[in-house]
XYZ file of C-alpha atoms in Angstrom:
572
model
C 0.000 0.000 0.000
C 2.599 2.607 0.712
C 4.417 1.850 -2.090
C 1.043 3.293 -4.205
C 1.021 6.137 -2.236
C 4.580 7.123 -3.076
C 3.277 6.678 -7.050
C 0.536 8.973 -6.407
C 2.922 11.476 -4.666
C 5.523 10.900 -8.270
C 2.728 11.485 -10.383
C 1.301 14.718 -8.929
C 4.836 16.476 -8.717
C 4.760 15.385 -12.473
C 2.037 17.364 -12.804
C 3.316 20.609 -11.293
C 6.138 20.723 -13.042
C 5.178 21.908 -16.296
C 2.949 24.855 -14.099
C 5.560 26.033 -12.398
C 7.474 26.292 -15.774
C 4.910 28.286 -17.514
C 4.562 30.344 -14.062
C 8.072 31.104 -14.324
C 8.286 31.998 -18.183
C 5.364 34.112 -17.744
C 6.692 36.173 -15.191
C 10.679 36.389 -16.929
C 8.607 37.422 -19.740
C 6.615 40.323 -17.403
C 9.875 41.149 -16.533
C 10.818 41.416 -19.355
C 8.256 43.553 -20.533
C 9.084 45.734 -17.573
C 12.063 46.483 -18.418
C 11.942 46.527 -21.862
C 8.675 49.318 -21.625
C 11.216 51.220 -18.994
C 14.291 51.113 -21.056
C 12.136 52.716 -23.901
C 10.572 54.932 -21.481
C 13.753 56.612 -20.442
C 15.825 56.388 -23.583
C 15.774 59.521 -25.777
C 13.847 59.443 -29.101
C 15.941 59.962 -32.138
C 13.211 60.476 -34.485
C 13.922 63.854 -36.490
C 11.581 66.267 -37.622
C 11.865 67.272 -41.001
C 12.513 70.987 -41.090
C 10.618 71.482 -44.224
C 7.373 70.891 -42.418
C 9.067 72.955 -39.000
C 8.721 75.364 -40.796
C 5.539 74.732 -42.595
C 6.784 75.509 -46.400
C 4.806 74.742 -49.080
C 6.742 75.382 -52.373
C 10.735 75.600 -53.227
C 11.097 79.354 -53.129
C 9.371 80.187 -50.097
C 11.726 81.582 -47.294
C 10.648 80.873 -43.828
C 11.524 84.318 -41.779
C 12.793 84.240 -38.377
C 12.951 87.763 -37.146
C 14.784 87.890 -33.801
C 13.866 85.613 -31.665
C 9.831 84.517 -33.795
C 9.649 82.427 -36.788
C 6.829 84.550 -38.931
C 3.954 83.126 -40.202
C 4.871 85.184 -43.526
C 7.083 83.949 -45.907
C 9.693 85.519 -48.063
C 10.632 84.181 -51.462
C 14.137 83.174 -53.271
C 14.162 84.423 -56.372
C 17.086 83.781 -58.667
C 19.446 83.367 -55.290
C 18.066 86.611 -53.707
C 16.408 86.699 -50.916
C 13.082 88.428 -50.940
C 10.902 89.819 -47.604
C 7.181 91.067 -47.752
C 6.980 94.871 -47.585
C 3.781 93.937 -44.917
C 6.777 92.126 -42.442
C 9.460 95.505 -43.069
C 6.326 97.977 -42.700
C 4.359 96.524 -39.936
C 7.217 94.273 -38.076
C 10.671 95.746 -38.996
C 9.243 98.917 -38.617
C 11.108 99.631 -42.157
C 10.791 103.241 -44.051
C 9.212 102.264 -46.973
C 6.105 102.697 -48.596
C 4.462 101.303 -51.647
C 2.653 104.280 -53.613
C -0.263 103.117 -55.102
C -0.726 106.135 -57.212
C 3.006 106.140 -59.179
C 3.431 102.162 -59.014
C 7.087 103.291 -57.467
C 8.245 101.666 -53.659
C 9.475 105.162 -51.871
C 12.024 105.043 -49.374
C 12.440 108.622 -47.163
C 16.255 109.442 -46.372
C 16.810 112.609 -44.535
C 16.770 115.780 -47.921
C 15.103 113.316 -50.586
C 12.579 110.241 -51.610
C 14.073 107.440 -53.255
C 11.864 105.879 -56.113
C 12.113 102.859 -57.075
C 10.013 100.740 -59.725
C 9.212 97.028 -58.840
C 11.476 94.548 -61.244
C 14.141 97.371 -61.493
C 17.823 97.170 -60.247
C 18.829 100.891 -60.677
C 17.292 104.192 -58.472
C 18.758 107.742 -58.257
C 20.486 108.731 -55.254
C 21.729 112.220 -54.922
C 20.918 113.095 -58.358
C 23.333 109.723 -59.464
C 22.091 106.702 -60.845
C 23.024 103.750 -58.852
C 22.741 99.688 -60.316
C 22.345 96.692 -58.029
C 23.244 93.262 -59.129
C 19.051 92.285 -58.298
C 15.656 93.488 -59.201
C 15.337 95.807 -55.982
C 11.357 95.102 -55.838
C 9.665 92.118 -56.980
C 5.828 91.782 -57.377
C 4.924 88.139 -57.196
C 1.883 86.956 -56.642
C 0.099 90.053 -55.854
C 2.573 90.810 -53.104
C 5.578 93.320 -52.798
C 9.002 91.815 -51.661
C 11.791 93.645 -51.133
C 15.806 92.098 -51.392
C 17.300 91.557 -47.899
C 20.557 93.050 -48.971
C 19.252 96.585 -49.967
C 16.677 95.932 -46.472
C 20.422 95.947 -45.187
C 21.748 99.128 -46.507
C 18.767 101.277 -45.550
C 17.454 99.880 -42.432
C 19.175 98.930 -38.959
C 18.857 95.158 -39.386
C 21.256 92.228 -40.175
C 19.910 89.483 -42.117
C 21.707 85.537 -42.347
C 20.356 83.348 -45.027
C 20.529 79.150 -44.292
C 19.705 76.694 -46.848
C 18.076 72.857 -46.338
C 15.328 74.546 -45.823
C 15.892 78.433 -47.034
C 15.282 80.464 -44.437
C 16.279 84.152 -42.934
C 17.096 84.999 -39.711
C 16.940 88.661 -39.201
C 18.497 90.347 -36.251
C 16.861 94.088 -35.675
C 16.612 94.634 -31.907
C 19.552 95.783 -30.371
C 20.718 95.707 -26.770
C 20.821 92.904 -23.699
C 19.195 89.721 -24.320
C 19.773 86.563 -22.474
C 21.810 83.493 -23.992
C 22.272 80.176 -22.972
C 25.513 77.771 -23.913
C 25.362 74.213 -24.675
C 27.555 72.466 -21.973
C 27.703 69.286 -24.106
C 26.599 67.458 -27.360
C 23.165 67.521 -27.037
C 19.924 68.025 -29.125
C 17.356 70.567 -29.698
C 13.651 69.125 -29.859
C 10.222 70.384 -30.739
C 9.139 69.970 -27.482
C 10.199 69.310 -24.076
C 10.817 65.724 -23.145
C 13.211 62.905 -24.535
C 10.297 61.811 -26.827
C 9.785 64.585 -28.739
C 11.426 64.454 -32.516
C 14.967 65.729 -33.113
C 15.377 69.581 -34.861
C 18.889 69.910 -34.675
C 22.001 68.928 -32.934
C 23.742 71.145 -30.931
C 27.873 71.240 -30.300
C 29.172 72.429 -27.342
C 29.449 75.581 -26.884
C 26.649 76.465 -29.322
C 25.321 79.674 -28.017
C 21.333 80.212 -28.012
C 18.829 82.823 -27.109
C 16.983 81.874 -24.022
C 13.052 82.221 -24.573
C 11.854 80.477 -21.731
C 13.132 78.592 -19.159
C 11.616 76.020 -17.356
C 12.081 73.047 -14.633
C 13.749 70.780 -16.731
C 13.791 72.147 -20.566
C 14.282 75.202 -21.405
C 12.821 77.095 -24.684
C 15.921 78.698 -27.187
C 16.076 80.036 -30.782
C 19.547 78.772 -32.368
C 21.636 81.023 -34.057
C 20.135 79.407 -37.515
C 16.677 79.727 -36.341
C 15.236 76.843 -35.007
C 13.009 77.561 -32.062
C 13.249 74.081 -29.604
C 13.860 72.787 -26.373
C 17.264 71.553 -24.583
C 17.301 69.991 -21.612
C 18.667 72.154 -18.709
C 21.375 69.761 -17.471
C 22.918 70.456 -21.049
C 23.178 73.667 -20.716
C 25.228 76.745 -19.200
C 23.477 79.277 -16.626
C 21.980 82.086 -18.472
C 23.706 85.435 -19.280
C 23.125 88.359 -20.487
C 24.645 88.977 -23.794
C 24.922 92.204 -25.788
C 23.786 92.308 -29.476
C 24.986 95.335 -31.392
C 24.485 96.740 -34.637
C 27.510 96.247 -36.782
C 26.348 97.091 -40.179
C 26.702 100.249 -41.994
C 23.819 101.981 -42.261
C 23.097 105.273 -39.896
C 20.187 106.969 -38.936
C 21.318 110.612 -39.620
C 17.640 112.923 -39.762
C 19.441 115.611 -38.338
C 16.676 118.498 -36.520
C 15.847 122.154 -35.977
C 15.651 121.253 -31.928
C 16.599 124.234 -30.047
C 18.550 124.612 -27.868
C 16.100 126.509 -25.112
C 12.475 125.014 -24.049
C 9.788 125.473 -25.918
C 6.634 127.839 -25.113
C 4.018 127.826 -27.887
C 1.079 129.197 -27.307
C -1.536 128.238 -30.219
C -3.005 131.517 -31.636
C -6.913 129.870 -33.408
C -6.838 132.440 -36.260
C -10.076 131.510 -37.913
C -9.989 135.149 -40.424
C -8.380 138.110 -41.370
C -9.511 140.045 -38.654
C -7.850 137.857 -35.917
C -4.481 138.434 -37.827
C -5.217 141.826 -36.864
C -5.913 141.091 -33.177
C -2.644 139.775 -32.612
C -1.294 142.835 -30.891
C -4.428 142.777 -28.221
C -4.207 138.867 -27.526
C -0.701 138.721 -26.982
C -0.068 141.979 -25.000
C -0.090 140.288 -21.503
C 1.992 137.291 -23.384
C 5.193 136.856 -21.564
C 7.528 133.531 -21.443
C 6.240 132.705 -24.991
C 8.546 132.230 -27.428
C 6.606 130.393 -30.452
C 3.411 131.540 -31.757
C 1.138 128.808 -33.803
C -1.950 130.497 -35.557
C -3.926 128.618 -37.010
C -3.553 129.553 -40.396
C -4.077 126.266 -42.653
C -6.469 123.265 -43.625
C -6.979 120.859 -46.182
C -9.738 121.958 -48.506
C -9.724 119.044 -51.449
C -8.461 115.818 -52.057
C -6.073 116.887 -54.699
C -4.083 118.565 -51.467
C -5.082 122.338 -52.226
C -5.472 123.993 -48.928
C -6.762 127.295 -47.252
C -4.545 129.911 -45.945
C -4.529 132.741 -43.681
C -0.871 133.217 -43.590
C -0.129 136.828 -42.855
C 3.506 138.480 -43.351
C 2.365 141.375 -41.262
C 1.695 138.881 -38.688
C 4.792 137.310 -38.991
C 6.681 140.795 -38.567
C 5.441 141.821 -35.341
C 5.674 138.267 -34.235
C 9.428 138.515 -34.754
C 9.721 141.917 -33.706
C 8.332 140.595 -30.224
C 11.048 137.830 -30.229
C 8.259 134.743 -31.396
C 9.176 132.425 -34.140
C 6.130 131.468 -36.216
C 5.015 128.273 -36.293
C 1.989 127.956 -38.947
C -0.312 125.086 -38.034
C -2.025 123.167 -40.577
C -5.587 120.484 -39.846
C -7.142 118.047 -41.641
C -10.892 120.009 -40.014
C -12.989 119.954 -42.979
C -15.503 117.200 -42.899
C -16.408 117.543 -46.543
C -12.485 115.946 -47.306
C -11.786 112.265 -46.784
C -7.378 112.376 -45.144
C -7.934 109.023 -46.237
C -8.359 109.749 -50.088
C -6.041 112.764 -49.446
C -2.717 111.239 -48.044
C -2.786 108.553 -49.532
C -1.950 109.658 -52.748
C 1.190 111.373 -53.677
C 0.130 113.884 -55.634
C -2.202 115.562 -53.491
C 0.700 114.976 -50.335
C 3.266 116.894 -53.043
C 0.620 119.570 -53.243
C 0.153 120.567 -49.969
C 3.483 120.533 -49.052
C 4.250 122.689 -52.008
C 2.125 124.864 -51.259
C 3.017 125.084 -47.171
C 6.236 125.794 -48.554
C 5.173 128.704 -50.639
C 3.448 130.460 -48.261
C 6.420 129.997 -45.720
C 8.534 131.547 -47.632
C 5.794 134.543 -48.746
C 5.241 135.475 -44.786
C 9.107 134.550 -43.680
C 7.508 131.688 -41.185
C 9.998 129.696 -38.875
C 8.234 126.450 -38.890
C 4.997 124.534 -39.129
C 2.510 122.727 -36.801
C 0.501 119.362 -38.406
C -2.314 119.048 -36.812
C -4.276 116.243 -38.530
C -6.578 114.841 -35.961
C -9.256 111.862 -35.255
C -7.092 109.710 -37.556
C -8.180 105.957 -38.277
C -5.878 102.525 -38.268
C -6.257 102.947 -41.707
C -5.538 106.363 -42.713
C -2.034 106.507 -40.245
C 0.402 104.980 -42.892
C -0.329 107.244 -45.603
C 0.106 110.141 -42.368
C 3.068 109.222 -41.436
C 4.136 109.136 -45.370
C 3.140 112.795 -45.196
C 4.828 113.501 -42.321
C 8.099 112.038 -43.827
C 7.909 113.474 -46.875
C 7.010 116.910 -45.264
C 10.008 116.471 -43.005
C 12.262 116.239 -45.879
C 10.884 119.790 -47.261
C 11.277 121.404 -43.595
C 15.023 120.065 -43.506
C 16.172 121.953 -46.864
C 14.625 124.759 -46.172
C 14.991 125.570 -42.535
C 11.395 124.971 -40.936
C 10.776 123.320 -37.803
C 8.615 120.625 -38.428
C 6.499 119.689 -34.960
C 3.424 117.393 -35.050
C 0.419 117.222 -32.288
C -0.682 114.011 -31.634
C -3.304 112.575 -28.791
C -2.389 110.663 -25.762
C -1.149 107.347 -27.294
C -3.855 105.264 -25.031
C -5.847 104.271 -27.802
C -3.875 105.501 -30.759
C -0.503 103.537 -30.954
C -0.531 103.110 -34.778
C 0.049 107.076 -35.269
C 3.991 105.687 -35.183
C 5.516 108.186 -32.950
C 8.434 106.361 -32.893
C 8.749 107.766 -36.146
C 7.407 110.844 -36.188
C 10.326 111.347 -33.192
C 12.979 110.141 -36.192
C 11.894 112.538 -38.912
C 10.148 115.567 -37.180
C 11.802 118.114 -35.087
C 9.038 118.165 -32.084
C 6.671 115.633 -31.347
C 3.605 117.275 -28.826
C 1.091 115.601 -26.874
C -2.487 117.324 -26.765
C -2.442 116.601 -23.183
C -6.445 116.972 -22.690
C -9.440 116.145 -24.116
C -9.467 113.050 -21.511
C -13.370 113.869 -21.467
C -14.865 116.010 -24.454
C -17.859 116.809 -26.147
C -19.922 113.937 -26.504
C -18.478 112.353 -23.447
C -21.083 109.692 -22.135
C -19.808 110.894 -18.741
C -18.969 114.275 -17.005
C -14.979 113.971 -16.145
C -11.775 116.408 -16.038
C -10.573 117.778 -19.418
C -7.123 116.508 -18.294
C -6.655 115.306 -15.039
C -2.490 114.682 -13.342
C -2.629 110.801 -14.041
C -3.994 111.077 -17.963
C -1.246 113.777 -18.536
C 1.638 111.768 -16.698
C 0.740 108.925 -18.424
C 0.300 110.105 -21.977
C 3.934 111.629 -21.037
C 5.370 108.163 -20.086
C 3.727 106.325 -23.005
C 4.949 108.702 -25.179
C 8.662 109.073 -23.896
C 8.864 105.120 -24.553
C 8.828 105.962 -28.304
C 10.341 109.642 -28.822
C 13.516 111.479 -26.795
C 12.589 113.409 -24.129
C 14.641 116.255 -25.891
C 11.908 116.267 -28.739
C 8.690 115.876 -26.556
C 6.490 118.773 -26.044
C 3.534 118.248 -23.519
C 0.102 120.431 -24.675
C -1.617 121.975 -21.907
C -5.374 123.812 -21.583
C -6.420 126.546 -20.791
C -10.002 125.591 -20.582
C -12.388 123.964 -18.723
C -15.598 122.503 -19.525
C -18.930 123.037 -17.588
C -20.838 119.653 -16.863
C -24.593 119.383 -17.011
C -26.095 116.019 -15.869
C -29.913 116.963 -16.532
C -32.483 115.034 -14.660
C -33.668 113.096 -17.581
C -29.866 111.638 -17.660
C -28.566 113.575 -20.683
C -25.137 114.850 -20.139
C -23.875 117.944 -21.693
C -20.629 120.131 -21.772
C -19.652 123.573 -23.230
C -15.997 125.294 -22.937
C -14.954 127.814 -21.471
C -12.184 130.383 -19.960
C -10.545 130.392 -16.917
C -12.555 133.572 -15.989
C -15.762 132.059 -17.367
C -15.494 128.764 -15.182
C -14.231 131.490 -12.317
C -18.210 133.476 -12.836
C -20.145 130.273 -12.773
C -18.658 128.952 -9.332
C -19.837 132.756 -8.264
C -23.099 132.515 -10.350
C -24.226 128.853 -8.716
C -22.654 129.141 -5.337
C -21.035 126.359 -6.511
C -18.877 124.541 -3.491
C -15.172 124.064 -4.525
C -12.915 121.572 -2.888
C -9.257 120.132 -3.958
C -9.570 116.982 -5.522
C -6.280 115.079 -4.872
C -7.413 112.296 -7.591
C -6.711 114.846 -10.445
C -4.654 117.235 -8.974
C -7.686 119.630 -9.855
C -9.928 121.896 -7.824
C -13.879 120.650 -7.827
C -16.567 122.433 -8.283
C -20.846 121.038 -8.259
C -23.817 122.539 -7.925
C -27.490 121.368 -7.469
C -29.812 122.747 -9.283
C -33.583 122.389 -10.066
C -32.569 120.763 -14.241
C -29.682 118.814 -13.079
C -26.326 118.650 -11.619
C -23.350 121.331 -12.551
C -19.558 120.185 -12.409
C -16.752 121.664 -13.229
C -13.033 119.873 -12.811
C -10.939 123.623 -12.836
C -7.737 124.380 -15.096
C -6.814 127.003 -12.859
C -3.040 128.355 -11.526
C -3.063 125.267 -8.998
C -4.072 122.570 -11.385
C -1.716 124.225 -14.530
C 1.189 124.161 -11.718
C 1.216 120.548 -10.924
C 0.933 119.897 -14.660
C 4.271 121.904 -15.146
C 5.801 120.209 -12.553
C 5.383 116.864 -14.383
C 7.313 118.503 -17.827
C 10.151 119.778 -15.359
C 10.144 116.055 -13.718
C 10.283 114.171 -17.149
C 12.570 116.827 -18.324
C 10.667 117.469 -21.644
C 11.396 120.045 -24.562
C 8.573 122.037 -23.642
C 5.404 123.075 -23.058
C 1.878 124.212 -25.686
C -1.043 125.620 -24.143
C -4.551 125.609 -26.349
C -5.484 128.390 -26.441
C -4.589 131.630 -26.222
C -7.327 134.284 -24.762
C -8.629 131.412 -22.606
C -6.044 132.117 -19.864
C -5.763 134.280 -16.480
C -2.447 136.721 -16.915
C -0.785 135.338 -13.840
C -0.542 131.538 -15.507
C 2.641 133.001 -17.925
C 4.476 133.767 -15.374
C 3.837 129.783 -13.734
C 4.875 128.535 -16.956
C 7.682 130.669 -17.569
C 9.016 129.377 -14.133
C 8.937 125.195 -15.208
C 10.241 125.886 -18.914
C 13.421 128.264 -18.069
């Protein structure tokens, strides 16, 4: 019997054998698996990305554009081994000085005392009265577009261009200054994303040097000297620096300006007929501290650029003889004349600087004033075209050229930034922070808009060409009881009789750097937020402060005798 037993015993180990086996496979092959999915988890990828479809190009000429440290969605074009960039990238991103005229088919370029032309498909312009021949069509139209070769971009404009091939694209260095760099520390790769995964763009040799976009825990974001925007992994790289990138090129911006060398003190003169020529003896007798006079002596009246005039040579002689250069200011106030269909076309810009010029020279004026005002998105291109070519007038014939612009809040695209290039004085209308047609009552120019329409507009244009615009006026609130609200204008001694006329209670408002004033009364609620001595002070104080080229006040007749003398003591 117990020799069956032991049988049994044989047999069922016999049976487990062949489980155990299969346990034991399965769980070398788990194992396995393990390590296999971690070895594959934690080794790098090296799957490339092919750099035609980086940079998303669709055709054999196209030129991917990197522009400092941002691959464009535009492309540029390689024509017949040239290099070709849109005119909408130079205009709108390279903040380049040309300008396609629609009217003579010509690309115009502004230099300092004359407008090059030059015709698309062309290689030859006239500089200086000489003909000069490039070894490339200068313009090229193709497909509808405007392109312009990088090498002339290069002797006109502030930029440096490099061209790579495999795939053709431009890198295009135009900001100048401090930017922080990175180093590779070893042989290492830049991918399209962060993480060991992510496909291959380039690889990197040590001591590569790369602008440092973003850094982050582990990756960090970099452009490559041949423009290829990736990720590197931090332990691959050096500790960011900062690196200086300067301009080593050849071109120089050389607008040269009428700036004086004293601070400015215009007083705008509105001159709105003949007889207010003759008035100029009465409204400036109390004058003192002044030291340009801007009448307001011109304005568009057509399309084809003919303007009004006022200009007086009588006024202009006892302006000098009272030690007041004459600035003639020019607007774009008729309703009836589209600035749009004025400016831009070249013609009608030609005219009315022709004729500006003309009458300078028939009174003996010093300068003039643009004042074009309420200007769209749309219409400030062809402006600042006028404003170039205008400048170029001024320069050879010895007029200051000084343009008004708002606050910049809401109107960035009037390109002060070039306007401060080109013209001699840029000036802020300081006021109008609440005007007619308002939807609430408010100051006409409270401290904060004014300080901050000075900042914004120092971060585009030197301090030694700003000139901050001041009022004279205030403007009488009515908030009716039926919730209309309604302003009118008026003088320092106006706003003065209606605080005495509606016992109207007058406190310093801090806010605004403004003295108060409200009244009840039985159709609404009167305010008034005063331009008096005090608030005109503290507004002076800010040009000293910022150390500005001066100061305007709008208008003359609308101020208190005593305010010269507070000006006079800032601007000295």
């Amino acid at each position: 019997m117990a020799k069956k037993r032991k049988k049994r015993r044989r047999r069922r180990s016999s049976r487990l054998a062949p489980v155990l086996v299969a346990l034991l496979l399965i769980i070398l092959v788990g194992a396995a698996g393990v390590i296999t999915s971690a070895i594959r988890r934690y080794t790098p990828s090296d799957a490339r990305m092919d750099l035609t479809d980086y940079y998303q190009q669709s055709s054999d000429n196209e030129l991917s554009l990197v522009l400092q440290d941002t691959i464009a969605d535009a492309k540029g074009k390689i024509e017949d081994g040239v290099a070709y960039i849109p005119y909408s990238v130079i205009t709108q991103e390279l903040e380049g000085r040309f300008y396609w005229d629609q009217e003579t088919q010509q690309m115009l370029y502004t230099m300092p005392t004359e407008v090059l032309n030059i015709q698309p498909e062309s290689n030859t312009y006239q500089l200086g009265g000489e003909s000069v021949t490039e070894d490339y069509s200068i313009v090229r139209q193709i497909d509808g577009e405007y392109y312009i070769a990088l090498d002339f971009l290069e002797q006109y404009m502030e930029i440096q261009g490099t061209v790579y091939e495999d795939p053709a694209r431009a890198v295009i260095l135009y900001k100048w200054g401090t930017v922080k760099t990175v180093q590779a520390s070893e042989e290492t790769q830049v991918r399209y994303q962060g993480g060991i995964k992510s496909p291959i763009l380039k690889d990197l040799e040590k001591g590569e040097q790369m602008l440092l976009l973003e850094e982050l825990d582990n990756w960090s974001r970099v452009m490559t000297q041949d423009g290829i925007d990736g990720y590197v992994e931090n332990s691959a790289l050096s500790a960011p620096e900062e690196t200086e990138y300067a301009y080593t090129g050849s071109y120089e911006e050389n607008f040269t300006s009428l700036t004086r060398d004293h601070k400015i003190n215009l007083a705008w003169h509105q001159v709105t007929s003949e007889a207010a020529n003759q008035a100029f003896a009465s409204d400036t007798q109390n004058m003192t501290g002044v030291n340009v006079i801007s009448p307001t002596w011109f304005s568009v009246t057509s399309t084809q650029g003919n303007i009004s005039s006022l200009a007086s040579s009588d006024y202009v002689s006892q302006a000098h003889a009272k030690g007041l250069e004459v600035w003639g200011l020019i607007d774009n106030f008729n309703d009836e004349v589209s600035t749009l269909d004025t400016l831009s076309v070249r013609s009608a810009r030609q005219h009315i600087i022709e004729m500006l010029l003309s009458e300078a020279k028939r009174v003996d004026m010093d300068g003039i004033n643009v004042d074009f005002e309420a200007l769209t998105e749309e219409e400030a291109p062809h402006f600042i075209q006028f404003i170039r070519e205008l400048s170029v007038a001024c320069r050879n014939n010895g007029l200051v050229l000084s343009v008004d612009n708002p606050v910049p809040q809401y109107t960035v695209f009037y390109n002060r930034k070039e306007q401060g290039i080109v013209a001699d004085y840029v000036i802020i209308m300081g006021y109008d922070e609440h005007t007619v047609g308002s939807e609430t009552a408010g100051s006409v120019a409270s401290l904060p808009f004014v300080e901050e329409g000075i900042t914004q507009t120092l971060s585009e244009v030197p301090k030694e060409k700003v000139i901050n615009g001041i009022p004279f006026y205030t403007r009488l609130w009515t908030e009716a009881n039926n919730g209309m609200v309604t302003s009118e204008v008026c003088s320092m001694d106006q706003a003065d009789a209606y605080v005495e006329e509606y016992n109207m209670e007058v406190y310093w408002n801090t806010d605004v750097s403004q003295n108060y004033a409200e009244a009840v009364t039985d159709s609404g609620v009167l305010k008034m937020w005063l331009e008096d001595e005090k608030s005109l002070e503290e507004k002076m104080k800010l040009i000293q402060e910022y150390e500005l080229a001066g100061v305007a006040e709008w208008k003359l007749g609308f101020e208190r005798d005593d305010v010269w003398q507070i000006i006079s003591n800032y601007v000295q």
